[in-house]
Tab-separated table of C-alpha atoms in Angstrom:
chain	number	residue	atom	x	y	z
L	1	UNK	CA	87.091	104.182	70.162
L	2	UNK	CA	85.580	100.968	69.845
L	3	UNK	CA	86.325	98.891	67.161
L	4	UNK	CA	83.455	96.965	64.773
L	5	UNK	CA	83.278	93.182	65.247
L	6	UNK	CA	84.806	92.945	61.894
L	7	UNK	CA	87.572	95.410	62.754
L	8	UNK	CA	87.880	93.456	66.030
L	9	UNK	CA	88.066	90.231	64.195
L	10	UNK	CA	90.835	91.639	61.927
L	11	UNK	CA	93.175	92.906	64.898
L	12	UNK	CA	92.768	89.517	66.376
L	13	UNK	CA	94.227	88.015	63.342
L	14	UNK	CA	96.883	90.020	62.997
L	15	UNK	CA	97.652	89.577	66.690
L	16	UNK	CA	97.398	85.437	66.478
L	17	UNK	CA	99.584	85.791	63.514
L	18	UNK	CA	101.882	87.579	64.839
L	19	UNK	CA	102.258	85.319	67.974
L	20	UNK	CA	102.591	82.058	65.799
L	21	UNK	CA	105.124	84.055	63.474
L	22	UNK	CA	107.063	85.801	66.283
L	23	UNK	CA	106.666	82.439	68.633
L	24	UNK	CA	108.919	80.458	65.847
L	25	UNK	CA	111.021	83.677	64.289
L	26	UNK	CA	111.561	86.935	66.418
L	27	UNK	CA	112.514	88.599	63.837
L	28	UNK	CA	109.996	87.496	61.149
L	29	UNK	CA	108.528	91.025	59.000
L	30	UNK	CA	105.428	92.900	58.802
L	31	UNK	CA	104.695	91.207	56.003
L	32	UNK	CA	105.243	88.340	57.107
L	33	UNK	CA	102.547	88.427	59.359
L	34	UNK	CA	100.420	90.335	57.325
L	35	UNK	CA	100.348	87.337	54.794
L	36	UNK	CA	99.917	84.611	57.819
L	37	UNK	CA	96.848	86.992	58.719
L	38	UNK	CA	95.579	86.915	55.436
L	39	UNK	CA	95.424	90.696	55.366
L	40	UNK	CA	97.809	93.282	53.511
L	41	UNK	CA	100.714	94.476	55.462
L	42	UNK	CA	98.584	98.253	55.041
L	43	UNK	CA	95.781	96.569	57.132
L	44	UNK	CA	98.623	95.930	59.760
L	45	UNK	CA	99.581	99.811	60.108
L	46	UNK	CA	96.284	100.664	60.435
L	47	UNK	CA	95.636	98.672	63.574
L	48	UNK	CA	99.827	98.671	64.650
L	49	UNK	CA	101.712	101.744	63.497
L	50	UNK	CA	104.541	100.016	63.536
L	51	UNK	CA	106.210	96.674	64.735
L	52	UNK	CA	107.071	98.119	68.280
L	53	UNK	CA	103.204	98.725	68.736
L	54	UNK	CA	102.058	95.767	68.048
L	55	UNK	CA	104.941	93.506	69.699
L	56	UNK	CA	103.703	95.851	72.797
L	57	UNK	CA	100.200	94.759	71.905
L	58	UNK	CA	100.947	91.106	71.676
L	59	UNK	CA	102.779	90.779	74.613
L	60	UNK	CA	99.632	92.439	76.546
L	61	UNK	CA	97.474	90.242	74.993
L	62	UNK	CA	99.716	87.143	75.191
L	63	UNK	CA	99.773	87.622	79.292
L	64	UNK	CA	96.115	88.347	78.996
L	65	UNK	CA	95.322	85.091	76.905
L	66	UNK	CA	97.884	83.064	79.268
L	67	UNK	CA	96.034	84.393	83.026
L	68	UNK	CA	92.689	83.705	81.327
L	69	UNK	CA	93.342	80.199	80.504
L	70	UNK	CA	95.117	79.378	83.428
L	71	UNK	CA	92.242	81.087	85.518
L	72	UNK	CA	90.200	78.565	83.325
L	73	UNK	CA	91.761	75.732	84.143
L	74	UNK	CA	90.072	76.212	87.831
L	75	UNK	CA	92.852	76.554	90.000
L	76	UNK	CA	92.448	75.399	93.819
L	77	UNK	CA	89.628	73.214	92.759
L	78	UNK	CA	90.632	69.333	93.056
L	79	UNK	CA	93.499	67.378	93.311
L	80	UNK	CA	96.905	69.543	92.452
L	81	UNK	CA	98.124	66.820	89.981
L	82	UNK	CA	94.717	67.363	88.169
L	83	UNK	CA	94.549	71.068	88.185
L	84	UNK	CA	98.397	71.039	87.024
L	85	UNK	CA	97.613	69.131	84.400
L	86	UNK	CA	94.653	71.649	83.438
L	87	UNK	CA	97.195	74.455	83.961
L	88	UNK	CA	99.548	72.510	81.314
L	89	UNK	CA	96.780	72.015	78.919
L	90	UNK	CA	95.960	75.757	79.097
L	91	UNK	CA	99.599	76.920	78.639
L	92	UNK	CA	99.634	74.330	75.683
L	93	UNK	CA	96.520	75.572	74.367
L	94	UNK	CA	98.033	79.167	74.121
L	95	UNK	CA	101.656	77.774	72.939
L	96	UNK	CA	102.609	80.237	70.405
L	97	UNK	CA	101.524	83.026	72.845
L	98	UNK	CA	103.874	81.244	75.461
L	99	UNK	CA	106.435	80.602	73.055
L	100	UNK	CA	106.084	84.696	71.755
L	101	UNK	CA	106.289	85.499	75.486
L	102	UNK	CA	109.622	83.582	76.073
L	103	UNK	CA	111.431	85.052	72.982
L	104	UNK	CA	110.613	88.282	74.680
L	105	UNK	CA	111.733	87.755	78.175
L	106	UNK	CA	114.586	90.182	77.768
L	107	UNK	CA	112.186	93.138	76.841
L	108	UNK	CA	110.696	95.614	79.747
L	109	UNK	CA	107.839	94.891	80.687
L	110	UNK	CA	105.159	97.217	80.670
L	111	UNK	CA	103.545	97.929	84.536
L	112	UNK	CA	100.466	96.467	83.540
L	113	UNK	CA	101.767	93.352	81.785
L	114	UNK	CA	104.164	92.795	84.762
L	115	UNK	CA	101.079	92.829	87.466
L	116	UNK	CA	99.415	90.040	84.827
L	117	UNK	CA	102.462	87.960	84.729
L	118	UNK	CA	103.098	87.876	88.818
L	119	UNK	CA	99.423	86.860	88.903
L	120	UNK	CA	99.649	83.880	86.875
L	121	UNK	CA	103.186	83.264	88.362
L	122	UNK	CA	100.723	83.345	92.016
L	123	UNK	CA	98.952	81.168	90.651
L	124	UNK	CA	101.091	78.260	89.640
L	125	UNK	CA	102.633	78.862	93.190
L	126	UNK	CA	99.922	78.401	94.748
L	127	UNK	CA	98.865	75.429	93.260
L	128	UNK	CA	102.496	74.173	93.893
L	129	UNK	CA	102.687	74.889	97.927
L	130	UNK	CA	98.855	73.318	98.155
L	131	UNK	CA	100.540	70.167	96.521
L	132	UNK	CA	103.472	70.291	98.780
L	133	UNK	CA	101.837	70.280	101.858
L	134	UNK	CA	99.418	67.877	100.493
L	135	UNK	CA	102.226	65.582	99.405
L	136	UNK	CA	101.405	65.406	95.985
L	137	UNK	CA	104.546	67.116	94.926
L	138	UNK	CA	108.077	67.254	96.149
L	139	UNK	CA	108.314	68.841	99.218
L	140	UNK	CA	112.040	69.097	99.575
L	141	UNK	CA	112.564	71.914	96.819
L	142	UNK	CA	111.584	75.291	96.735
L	143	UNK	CA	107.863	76.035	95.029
L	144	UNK	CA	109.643	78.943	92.559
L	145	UNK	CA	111.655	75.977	91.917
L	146	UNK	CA	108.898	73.627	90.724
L	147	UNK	CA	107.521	76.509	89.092
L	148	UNK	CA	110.685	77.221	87.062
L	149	UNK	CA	110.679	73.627	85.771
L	150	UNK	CA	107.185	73.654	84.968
L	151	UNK	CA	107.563	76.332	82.780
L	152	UNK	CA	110.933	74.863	81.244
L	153	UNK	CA	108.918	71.588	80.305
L	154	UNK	CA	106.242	73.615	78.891
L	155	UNK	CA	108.729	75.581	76.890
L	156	UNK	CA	111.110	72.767	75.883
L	157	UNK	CA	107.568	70.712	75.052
L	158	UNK	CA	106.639	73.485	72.972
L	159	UNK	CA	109.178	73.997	71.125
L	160	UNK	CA	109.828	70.520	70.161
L	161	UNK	CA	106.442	70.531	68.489
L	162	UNK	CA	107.776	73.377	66.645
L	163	UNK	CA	110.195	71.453	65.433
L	164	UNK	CA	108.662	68.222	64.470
L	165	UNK	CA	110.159	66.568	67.365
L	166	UNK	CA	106.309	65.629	68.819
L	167	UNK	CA	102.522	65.961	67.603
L	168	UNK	CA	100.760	69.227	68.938
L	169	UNK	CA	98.358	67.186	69.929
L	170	UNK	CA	100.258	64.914	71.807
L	171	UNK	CA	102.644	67.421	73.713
L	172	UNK	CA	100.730	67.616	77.067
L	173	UNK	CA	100.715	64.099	77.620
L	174	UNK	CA	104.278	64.464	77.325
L	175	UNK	CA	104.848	67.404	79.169
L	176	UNK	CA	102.564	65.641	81.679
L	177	UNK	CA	104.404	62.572	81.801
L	178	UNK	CA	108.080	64.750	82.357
L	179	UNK	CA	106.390	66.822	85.040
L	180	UNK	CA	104.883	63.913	87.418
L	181	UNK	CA	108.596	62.527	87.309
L	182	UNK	CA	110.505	65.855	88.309
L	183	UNK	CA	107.554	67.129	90.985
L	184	UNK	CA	105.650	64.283	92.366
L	185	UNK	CA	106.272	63.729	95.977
L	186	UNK	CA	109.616	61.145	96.643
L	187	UNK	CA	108.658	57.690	98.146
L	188	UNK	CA	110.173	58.715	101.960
């Protein structure tokens, strides 16, 4: 059944508030994130039965938000450094969802979210081996190990906005800065 713009509108505010509530507190309530949605925690049954449904839905729609703003950030198009930099902006621009997606690393899986997060995991590893052979990034270490760190900074970035540590606004300069330190290519 397909849901009214205003209905649609409504489950994607329960869904953002649930990834900015869950992203800082995994076990924050219902109503908890029925008041961050502005709606009443009945509204939230009758899109999510209960809070396994819609932590299933949010992490679908987390990988889903994540692969489309990574696809955004144009992969394979200009210099690796740049497009790594666009990937890091996209991640940041989806932080809570990132954030939400990390606090639920332990969980299964569904199929479907599994195929999304190998293909943004292609991605990035892609974009890694083009840099290595280009020698824009460290060719001496694995690309799943570049990877790895990439997400860590992105994480540990994120979550020291979260904490007042850094500006929101300021955190992919940062994460920038870390990253061009711990990949770029060594002087040989």
């Amino acid at each position: 059944m397909e849901l009214s713009p205003q209905k649609q509108r409504t489950r994607r505010a329960v869904l953002d508030a649930a990834a900015g509530e869950w992203a800082r507190d995994p076990a924050a309530s219902l109503g908890r994130i029925a008041a961050a949605a502005g709606v009443g925690r009945a509204t939230v049954h009758r899109y999510f039965p209960d809070r396994e449904h819609l932590r299933s839905a949010l992490t679908s729609d987390s990988w889903a938000a994540l692969h489309a703003a990574i696809v955004e950030a144009a992969p394979g198009s200009g210099p690796v450094s740049e497009v790594i930099d666009r990937i890091v902006s996209a991640m940041v621009h989806v932080g809570d969802r990132v954030l939400f997606l990390f606090a639920s690393a332990g969980d299964d899986p569904s199929p479907a979210d599994a195929e999304v997060a190998g293909a943004v995991d292609e991605i990035l590893v892609a974009e890694i081996r083009r840099g290595q052979r280009g020698g824009e990034l460290d060719s001496t270490v694995p690309a799943e190990w570049i990877q790895r760190m990439v997400w860590s900074i992105v994480y540990t970035g994120l979550h020291a906005t979260g904490d007042g540590l850094v500006a929101r606004h300021g955190v992919d300069d940062l994460i920038r800065w870390t990253l061009r330190g711990a990949i770029g290519a060594r002087p040989g």
